[in-house]
Amino acid sequence: MRHGAMPALVIHGGAGVIRKDMHPERERAIRAALREALDQGQAALRAGRPALDAVTAAIAVLEDSPHFNAGRGAVFTHDGRNELDAAIMDGATLRAGSVAGVEHVRNPILLARAVMEHSPHVMLVGAGAEAFARTQDIVLVEPSWFRTEERWQQLQETLRHDAMGEHAAADHVRHFGTVGALALDMEGRLAAGTSTGGMTGKRWGRIGDAPVIGAGTWADARCAVSGTGWGEFYLRTAAAARIALRVELLGEPVAQAAEAVINGKIRALGGSGGAIVLDADGGIAMPFNTDGMFRGWVGTDGVPNVAIWNADEEARRAG
Ligand code: ASP
């Protein structure tokens, strides 16, 4: 294990349908929330705390913001509920914790971490996960905490499309927007976390990729990954682990490995989304095959950056 490494942090607030004509005020609020998440994560790293602390600090900020599909602001299920999924993984030890389908946990990422650190299990679901939460120092809230009018309207739109038999076409209104964070700490340890409300209109206890270790979330000694997008495709390709294994076994740089999975494998199957990837040398990749991906990063130069669109569009907007 290296000591005195330059820490790094990468976050996302989801890929997917991001309207290019997004209201400037909303865009400002989103950029500010991403920046706040970076600041909280970076503060943990600068204080010499472990990568896991930076990941949970950054994700908790995004879960509490109504602008992302995680915690407050999560999308609604088909029957009008918010069912939340989250996972965390420690690259140095391959320990992991995850929760799925929880409805009263304000910060699911904190519960995922408690599962990893204080239970003998990796993954807990629904009422059982919440029973465990009550034995821990975890804040529980009424379901109304998660509700935003905008997400409710998105569900109504999705239900209208579904009623017209446009199930596939309705994917354009499913509003991805999961959040994730990756950190590299001063000891050279990596960690990854992801938190989500899933996909608008999900049914029958559907669980996506985010809480499934290796699908939406992965960290090992070389590389950390958090995905966002149409979760079924990330599950079918074991997307996060596939990226990390390309890095480990094929020796590919993170950009190449991530590109092959996000713009290669997932796209070829008809899926969409993006991912953030961070390696143990501070190398960063953030590919997406959607219009945009809310994201932020602090590389080994220590400078915080936030972006939504591709590099050309960002440059055009910066004028
Ligand atoms: N991947 C998430 C899911 O399928 C959705 C998202 O990224 O927003 O549950």
Short mmCIF file of C-alpha atoms and ligand atoms in Angstrom, two decimals:
data_model
loop_
_atom_site.label_atom_id
_atom_site.label_comp_id
_atom_site.label_asym_id
_atom_site.label_seq_id
_atom_site.Cartn_x
_atom_site.Cartn_y
_atom_site.Cartn_z
CA MET A 1 0.00 0.00 0.00
CA ARG A 2 1.34 3.42 -1.00
CA HIS A 3 1.46 6.22 1.51
CA GLY A 4 1.14 9.89 0.69
CA ALA A 5 -0.60 9.29 -2.65
CA MET A 6 -2.42 12.24 -4.18
CA PRO A 7 -6.10 11.70 -3.48
CA ALA A 8 -8.71 11.84 -6.23
CA LEU A 9 -12.49 11.86 -6.36
CA VAL A 10 -15.02 11.32 -9.16
CA ILE A 11 -18.81 11.62 -8.85
CA HIS A 12 -21.83 11.32 -11.10
CA GLY A 13 -25.42 12.43 -10.80
CA GLY A 14 -26.71 10.21 -13.55
CA ALA A 15 -26.70 9.86 -17.30
CA GLY A 16 -29.82 9.80 -19.40
CA VAL A 17 -32.37 12.20 -20.69
CA ILE A 18 -30.91 15.58 -19.96
CA ARG A 19 -32.61 18.29 -21.94
CA LYS A 20 -30.20 20.61 -23.70
CA ASP A 21 -32.70 23.40 -23.03
CA MET A 22 -32.64 22.75 -19.26
CA HIS A 23 -33.60 25.90 -17.36
CA PRO A 24 -30.40 27.80 -16.46
CA GLU A 25 -31.49 28.06 -12.84
CA ARG A 26 -31.90 24.30 -12.60
CA GLU A 27 -28.57 23.74 -14.30
CA ARG A 28 -26.94 26.09 -11.79
CA ALA A 29 -28.54 24.26 -8.87
CA ILE A 30 -27.35 20.89 -10.20
CA ARG A 31 -23.82 22.14 -10.75
CA ALA A 32 -23.83 23.61 -7.22
CA ALA A 33 -24.96 20.30 -5.70
CA LEU A 34 -22.26 18.40 -7.60
CA ARG A 35 -19.71 20.93 -6.39
CA GLU A 36 -20.91 20.58 -2.79
CA ALA A 37 -20.60 16.79 -3.05
CA LEU A 38 -17.05 17.17 -4.38
CA ASP A 39 -16.18 19.57 -1.56
CA GLN A 40 -17.48 17.21 1.12
CA GLY A 41 -15.67 14.24 -0.38
CA GLN A 42 -12.47 16.17 -0.90
CA ALA A 43 -12.55 17.46 2.70
CA ALA A 44 -12.59 13.85 3.91
CA LEU A 45 -9.66 12.90 1.67
CA ARG A 46 -7.62 15.97 2.61
CA ALA A 47 -8.14 15.15 6.27
CA GLY A 48 -6.46 11.81 5.55
CA ARG A 49 -9.67 9.84 5.97
CA PRO A 50 -10.30 6.62 4.00
CA ALA A 51 -11.73 6.59 0.48
CA LEU A 52 -14.91 5.02 1.94
CA ASP A 53 -15.56 8.19 3.96
CA ALA A 54 -15.19 10.38 0.88
CA VAL A 55 -17.60 8.17 -1.06
CA THR A 56 -20.28 8.20 1.64
CA ALA A 57 -19.88 11.96 2.27
CA ALA A 58 -20.25 12.84 -1.43
CA ILE A 59 -23.17 10.49 -2.04
CA ALA A 60 -25.07 11.64 1.07
CA VAL A 61 -25.02 15.22 -0.30
CA LEU A 62 -26.50 14.04 -3.62
CA GLU A 63 -29.07 11.82 -1.87
CA ASP A 64 -30.28 14.84 0.11
CA SER A 65 -30.56 17.02 -3.02
CA PRO A 66 -33.95 16.86 -4.80
CA HIS A 67 -32.23 17.14 -8.19
CA PHE A 68 -31.01 13.56 -8.43
CA ASN A 69 -32.67 10.18 -8.59
CA ALA A 70 -31.43 8.99 -5.19
CA GLY A 71 -32.76 9.62 -1.69
CA ARG A 72 -34.88 12.79 -1.86
CA GLY A 73 -35.97 13.24 -5.49
CA ALA A 74 -35.96 9.51 -6.27
CA VAL A 75 -38.19 8.38 -9.13
CA PHE A 76 -41.52 6.66 -8.47
CA THR A 77 -42.41 3.02 -8.99
CA HIS A 78 -45.43 2.04 -11.08
CA ASP A 79 -47.62 2.08 -7.98
CA GLY A 80 -46.38 5.45 -6.78
CA ARG A 81 -43.71 4.54 -4.22
CA ASN A 82 -40.04 5.34 -3.83
CA GLU A 83 -37.95 2.17 -3.49
CA LEU A 84 -34.27 2.90 -3.03
CA ASP A 85 -31.14 0.86 -3.81
CA ALA A 86 -27.50 1.53 -2.87
CA ALA A 87 -24.14 -0.20 -2.65
CA ILE A 88 -20.63 0.50 -1.46
CA MET A 89 -17.37 -1.40 -1.98
CA ASP A 90 -13.90 -1.10 -0.48
CA GLY A 91 -11.25 -1.78 -3.12
CA ALA A 92 -8.46 -2.60 -0.67
CA THR A 93 -10.32 -5.46 1.03
CA LEU A 94 -13.12 -6.31 -1.45
CA ARG A 95 -15.61 -5.87 1.37
CA ALA A 96 -19.01 -4.72 0.15
CA GLY A 97 -22.45 -3.80 1.43
CA SER A 98 -25.70 -3.12 -0.34
CA VAL A 99 -29.40 -2.56 0.22
CA ALA A 100 -32.35 -2.78 -2.16
CA GLY A 101 -35.97 -1.74 -2.09
CA VAL A 102 -35.84 0.35 1.08
CA GLU A 103 -38.59 2.95 1.56
CA HIS A 104 -37.76 4.76 4.82
CA VAL A 105 -33.99 5.19 4.82
CA ARG A 106 -32.98 8.80 4.28
CA ASN A 107 -29.44 7.94 3.11
CA PRO A 108 -29.34 4.42 1.68
CA ILE A 109 -25.57 4.70 1.12
CA LEU A 110 -25.07 4.94 4.89
CA LEU A 111 -27.14 1.81 5.39
CA ALA A 112 -25.15 -0.01 2.68
CA ARG A 113 -22.00 0.91 4.56
CA ALA A 114 -23.47 -0.31 7.84
CA VAL A 115 -24.33 -3.63 6.15
CA MET A 116 -20.69 -3.91 5.07
CA GLU A 117 -19.22 -2.95 8.43
CA HIS A 118 -21.72 -4.24 10.98
CA SER A 119 -23.45 -7.27 9.48
CA PRO A 120 -22.14 -10.63 8.34
CA HIS A 121 -23.90 -10.14 4.99
CA VAL A 122 -23.35 -8.22 1.77
CA MET A 123 -26.88 -7.50 0.54
CA LEU A 124 -30.12 -6.86 2.44
CA VAL A 125 -33.51 -6.19 0.92
CA GLY A 126 -36.77 -4.42 1.86
CA ALA A 127 -38.27 -4.87 5.32
CA GLY A 128 -35.28 -6.90 6.51
CA ALA A 129 -32.87 -4.16 5.50
CA GLU A 130 -35.00 -1.64 7.41
CA ALA A 131 -35.13 -3.89 10.48
CA PHE A 132 -31.32 -3.94 10.39
CA ALA A 133 -31.30 -0.13 9.94
CA ARG A 134 -33.22 0.20 13.22
CA THR A 135 -30.37 -1.57 15.02
CA GLN A 136 -27.88 0.95 13.61
CA ASP A 137 -27.39 4.68 13.79
CA ILE A 138 -29.41 5.20 10.59
CA VAL A 139 -31.96 7.98 10.05
CA LEU A 140 -35.41 6.72 9.02
CA VAL A 141 -37.99 9.04 7.45
CA GLU A 142 -41.56 8.98 6.22
CA PRO A 143 -41.87 8.09 2.51
CA SER A 144 -43.07 11.66 1.83
CA TRP A 145 -39.47 12.83 2.45
CA PHE A 146 -38.47 11.43 -0.95
CA ARG A 147 -41.35 12.86 -2.94
CA THR A 148 -40.92 15.71 -5.42
CA GLU A 149 -43.67 16.99 -7.68
CA GLU A 150 -41.43 16.77 -10.72
CA ARG A 151 -40.80 13.05 -10.24
CA TRP A 152 -44.50 12.50 -9.67
CA GLN A 153 -45.28 14.16 -12.98
CA GLN A 154 -42.62 12.03 -14.67
CA LEU A 155 -44.40 8.93 -13.40
CA GLN A 156 -47.71 10.19 -14.80
CA GLU A 157 -46.05 10.70 -18.18
CA THR A 158 -44.51 7.23 -18.09
CA LEU A 159 -47.86 5.68 -17.16
CA ARG A 160 -49.52 7.45 -20.10
CA HIS A 161 -46.91 6.03 -22.48
CA ASP A 162 -47.28 2.55 -20.97
CA ALA A 163 -51.08 2.74 -21.28
CA MET A 164 -50.66 3.48 -24.98
CA GLY A 165 -48.53 0.36 -25.35
CA GLU A 166 -45.39 2.40 -25.94
CA HIS A 167 -43.40 0.55 -23.38
CA ALA A 168 -40.11 0.64 -25.25
CA ALA A 169 -40.62 4.18 -26.50
CA ALA A 170 -41.31 5.29 -22.95
CA ASP A 171 -37.70 4.68 -22.05
CA HIS A 172 -37.06 8.25 -23.04
CA VAL A 173 -39.04 9.40 -20.01
CA ARG A 174 -37.63 7.01 -17.45
CA HIS A 175 -35.20 9.62 -16.27
CA PHE A 176 -32.02 7.99 -15.18
CA GLY A 177 -30.26 10.09 -12.55
CA THR A 178 -28.60 7.74 -10.16
CA VAL A 179 -25.68 9.09 -8.15
CA GLY A 180 -22.27 7.58 -7.57
CA ALA A 181 -18.83 8.37 -6.18
CA LEU A 182 -15.33 6.94 -6.43
CA ALA A 183 -12.39 7.93 -4.28
CA LEU A 184 -8.66 7.29 -4.05
CA ASP A 185 -7.25 8.15 -0.64
CA MET A 186 -3.78 9.12 0.56
CA GLU A 187 -3.01 5.49 1.33
CA GLY A 188 -3.74 4.56 -2.29
CA ARG A 189 -7.01 2.79 -1.42
CA LEU A 190 -9.98 2.95 -3.78
CA ALA A 191 -13.69 2.83 -2.94
CA ALA A 192 -16.91 3.00 -4.97
CA GLY A 193 -20.54 3.71 -4.14
CA THR A 194 -23.82 4.10 -6.02
CA SER A 195 -27.32 5.12 -4.88
CA THR A 196 -30.57 5.27 -6.84
CA GLY A 197 -34.34 5.27 -6.92
CA GLY A 198 -34.08 2.98 -9.95
CA MET A 199 -36.20 3.62 -13.02
CA THR A 200 -39.52 5.46 -13.23
CA GLY A 201 -42.47 3.08 -13.36
CA LYS A 202 -40.50 0.02 -12.22
CA ARG A 203 -42.72 -2.86 -11.08
CA TRP A 204 -42.85 -6.05 -9.06
CA GLY A 205 -39.94 -5.31 -6.75
CA ARG A 206 -37.61 -4.60 -9.67
CA ILE A 207 -34.02 -4.11 -8.58
CA GLY A 208 -31.49 -2.52 -10.89
CA ASP A 209 -27.74 -2.69 -11.24
CA ALA A 210 -26.77 -0.09 -8.63
CA PRO A 211 -26.93 -2.36 -5.54
CA VAL A 212 -25.61 -5.42 -7.34
CA ILE A 213 -21.90 -5.75 -6.73
CA GLY A 214 -20.14 -6.07 -10.09
CA ALA A 215 -23.07 -4.70 -12.12
CA GLY A 216 -23.44 -1.05 -11.10
CA THR A 217 -20.78 -0.83 -8.40
CA TRP A 218 -17.27 -2.24 -8.09
CA ALA A 219 -13.93 -1.45 -6.46
CA ASP A 220 -10.72 -3.47 -6.28
CA ALA A 221 -7.09 -2.56 -5.71
CA ARG A 222 -6.62 -1.29 -9.31
CA CYS A 223 -9.86 0.35 -10.24
CA ALA A 224 -13.25 1.62 -9.00
CA VAL A 225 -16.44 1.91 -11.07
CA SER A 226 -19.95 3.32 -10.63
CA GLY A 227 -22.49 3.01 -13.44
CA THR A 228 -25.62 4.86 -14.37
CA GLY A 229 -28.11 4.03 -17.07
CA TRP A 230 -30.58 1.39 -18.08
CA GLY A 231 -29.81 -1.04 -15.27
CA GLU A 232 -30.99 -4.23 -16.93
CA PHE A 233 -28.12 -3.92 -19.42
CA TYR A 234 -25.57 -3.29 -16.67
CA LEU A 235 -26.81 -6.40 -14.89
CA ARG A 236 -26.66 -8.53 -18.04
CA THR A 237 -23.09 -7.47 -18.79
CA ALA A 238 -21.78 -7.33 -15.20
CA ALA A 239 -20.72 -3.91 -16.43
CA ALA A 240 -18.73 -2.52 -13.49
CA ALA A 241 -16.77 -5.71 -12.89
CA ARG A 242 -16.27 -6.14 -16.65
CA ILE A 243 -14.60 -2.73 -16.86
CA ALA A 244 -12.40 -3.48 -13.84
CA LEU A 245 -11.44 -6.92 -15.15
CA ARG A 246 -10.41 -5.46 -18.50
CA VAL A 247 -8.11 -3.13 -16.57
CA GLU A 248 -6.74 -5.92 -14.38
CA LEU A 249 -6.46 -8.81 -16.83
CA LEU A 250 -5.97 -7.07 -20.17
CA GLY A 251 -3.94 -4.19 -18.76
CA GLU A 252 -6.14 -1.67 -20.57
CA PRO A 253 -6.15 1.99 -19.49
CA VAL A 254 -9.43 2.90 -17.77
CA ALA A 255 -10.59 5.01 -20.71
CA GLN A 256 -10.26 2.10 -23.12
CA ALA A 257 -11.86 -0.43 -20.78
CA ALA A 258 -14.81 1.85 -20.00
CA GLU A 259 -15.31 2.77 -23.64
CA ALA A 260 -15.41 -0.91 -24.64
CA VAL A 261 -18.19 -1.64 -22.15
CA ILE A 262 -20.31 1.54 -22.24
CA ASN A 263 -20.05 2.41 -25.93
CA GLY A 264 -19.30 -1.14 -27.08
CA LYS A 265 -21.01 -3.96 -25.21
CA ILE A 266 -23.94 -2.09 -23.63
CA ARG A 267 -24.72 -0.06 -26.70
CA ALA A 268 -24.58 -3.11 -28.95
CA LEU A 269 -27.25 -4.78 -26.80
CA GLY A 270 -29.49 -1.72 -27.06
CA GLY A 271 -28.74 -0.27 -23.62
CA SER A 272 -27.75 3.27 -22.73
CA GLY A 273 -26.00 5.12 -19.94
CA GLY A 274 -22.55 5.94 -18.67
CA ALA A 275 -20.02 5.17 -15.97
CA ILE A 276 -17.28 6.79 -13.97
CA VAL A 277 -13.99 4.97 -13.48
CA LEU A 278 -10.99 5.81 -11.30
CA ASP A 279 -7.74 3.87 -11.11
CA ALA A 280 -5.12 3.59 -8.39
CA ASP A 281 -2.86 6.09 -10.22
CA GLY A 282 -5.61 8.69 -10.34
CA GLY A 283 -6.57 7.94 -13.97
CA ILE A 284 -10.18 8.93 -14.67
CA ALA A 285 -12.70 7.93 -17.36
CA MET A 286 -16.30 9.16 -17.62
CA PRO A 287 -17.84 7.79 -20.84
CA PHE A 288 -21.55 8.03 -21.65
CA ASN A 289 -23.67 7.30 -24.69
CA THR A 290 -26.51 9.67 -23.74
CA ASP A 291 -26.87 13.43 -24.31
CA GLY A 292 -25.12 14.16 -21.08
CA MET A 293 -24.02 12.87 -17.71
CA PHE A 294 -23.97 14.97 -14.56
CA ARG A 295 -20.43 14.54 -13.25
CA GLY A 296 -17.64 16.06 -11.24
CA TRP A 297 -14.04 15.21 -10.48
CA VAL A 298 -11.00 16.30 -8.53
CA GLY A 299 -7.92 14.80 -10.14
CA THR A 300 -4.51 14.52 -8.56
CA ASP A 301 -4.02 18.25 -9.36
CA GLY A 302 -6.61 18.97 -6.63
CA VAL A 303 -8.78 21.16 -8.88
CA PRO A 304 -12.56 20.53 -8.73
CA ASN A 305 -14.46 20.30 -12.04
CA VAL A 306 -18.14 19.86 -12.85
CA ALA A 307 -19.64 18.99 -16.24
CA ILE A 308 -22.92 17.90 -17.79
CA TRP A 309 -22.45 17.74 -21.57
CA ASN A 310 -19.71 16.33 -23.76
CA ALA A 311 -16.44 18.28 -23.94
CA ASP A 312 -17.41 20.21 -27.11
CA GLU A 313 -20.76 21.29 -25.73
CA GLU A 314 -19.19 22.29 -22.39
CA ALA A 315 -16.63 24.44 -24.27
CA ARG A 316 -19.37 26.01 -26.41
CA ARG A 317 -21.42 26.92 -23.35
CA ALA A 318 -18.40 28.28 -21.51
CA GLY A 319 -18.21 30.60 -24.52
N1 ASP B 1 -29.00 2.29 -13.23
C1 ASP B 1 -30.18 2.69 -12.50
C2 ASP B 1 -31.16 1.56 -12.47
O1 ASP B 1 -31.35 0.93 -13.49
C3 ASP B 1 -30.84 3.89 -13.06
C4 ASP B 1 -29.95 5.09 -13.24
O2 ASP B 1 -28.76 4.96 -13.49
O3 ASP B 1 -30.44 6.20 -13.09
O4 ASP B 1 -31.76 1.34 -11.46
#
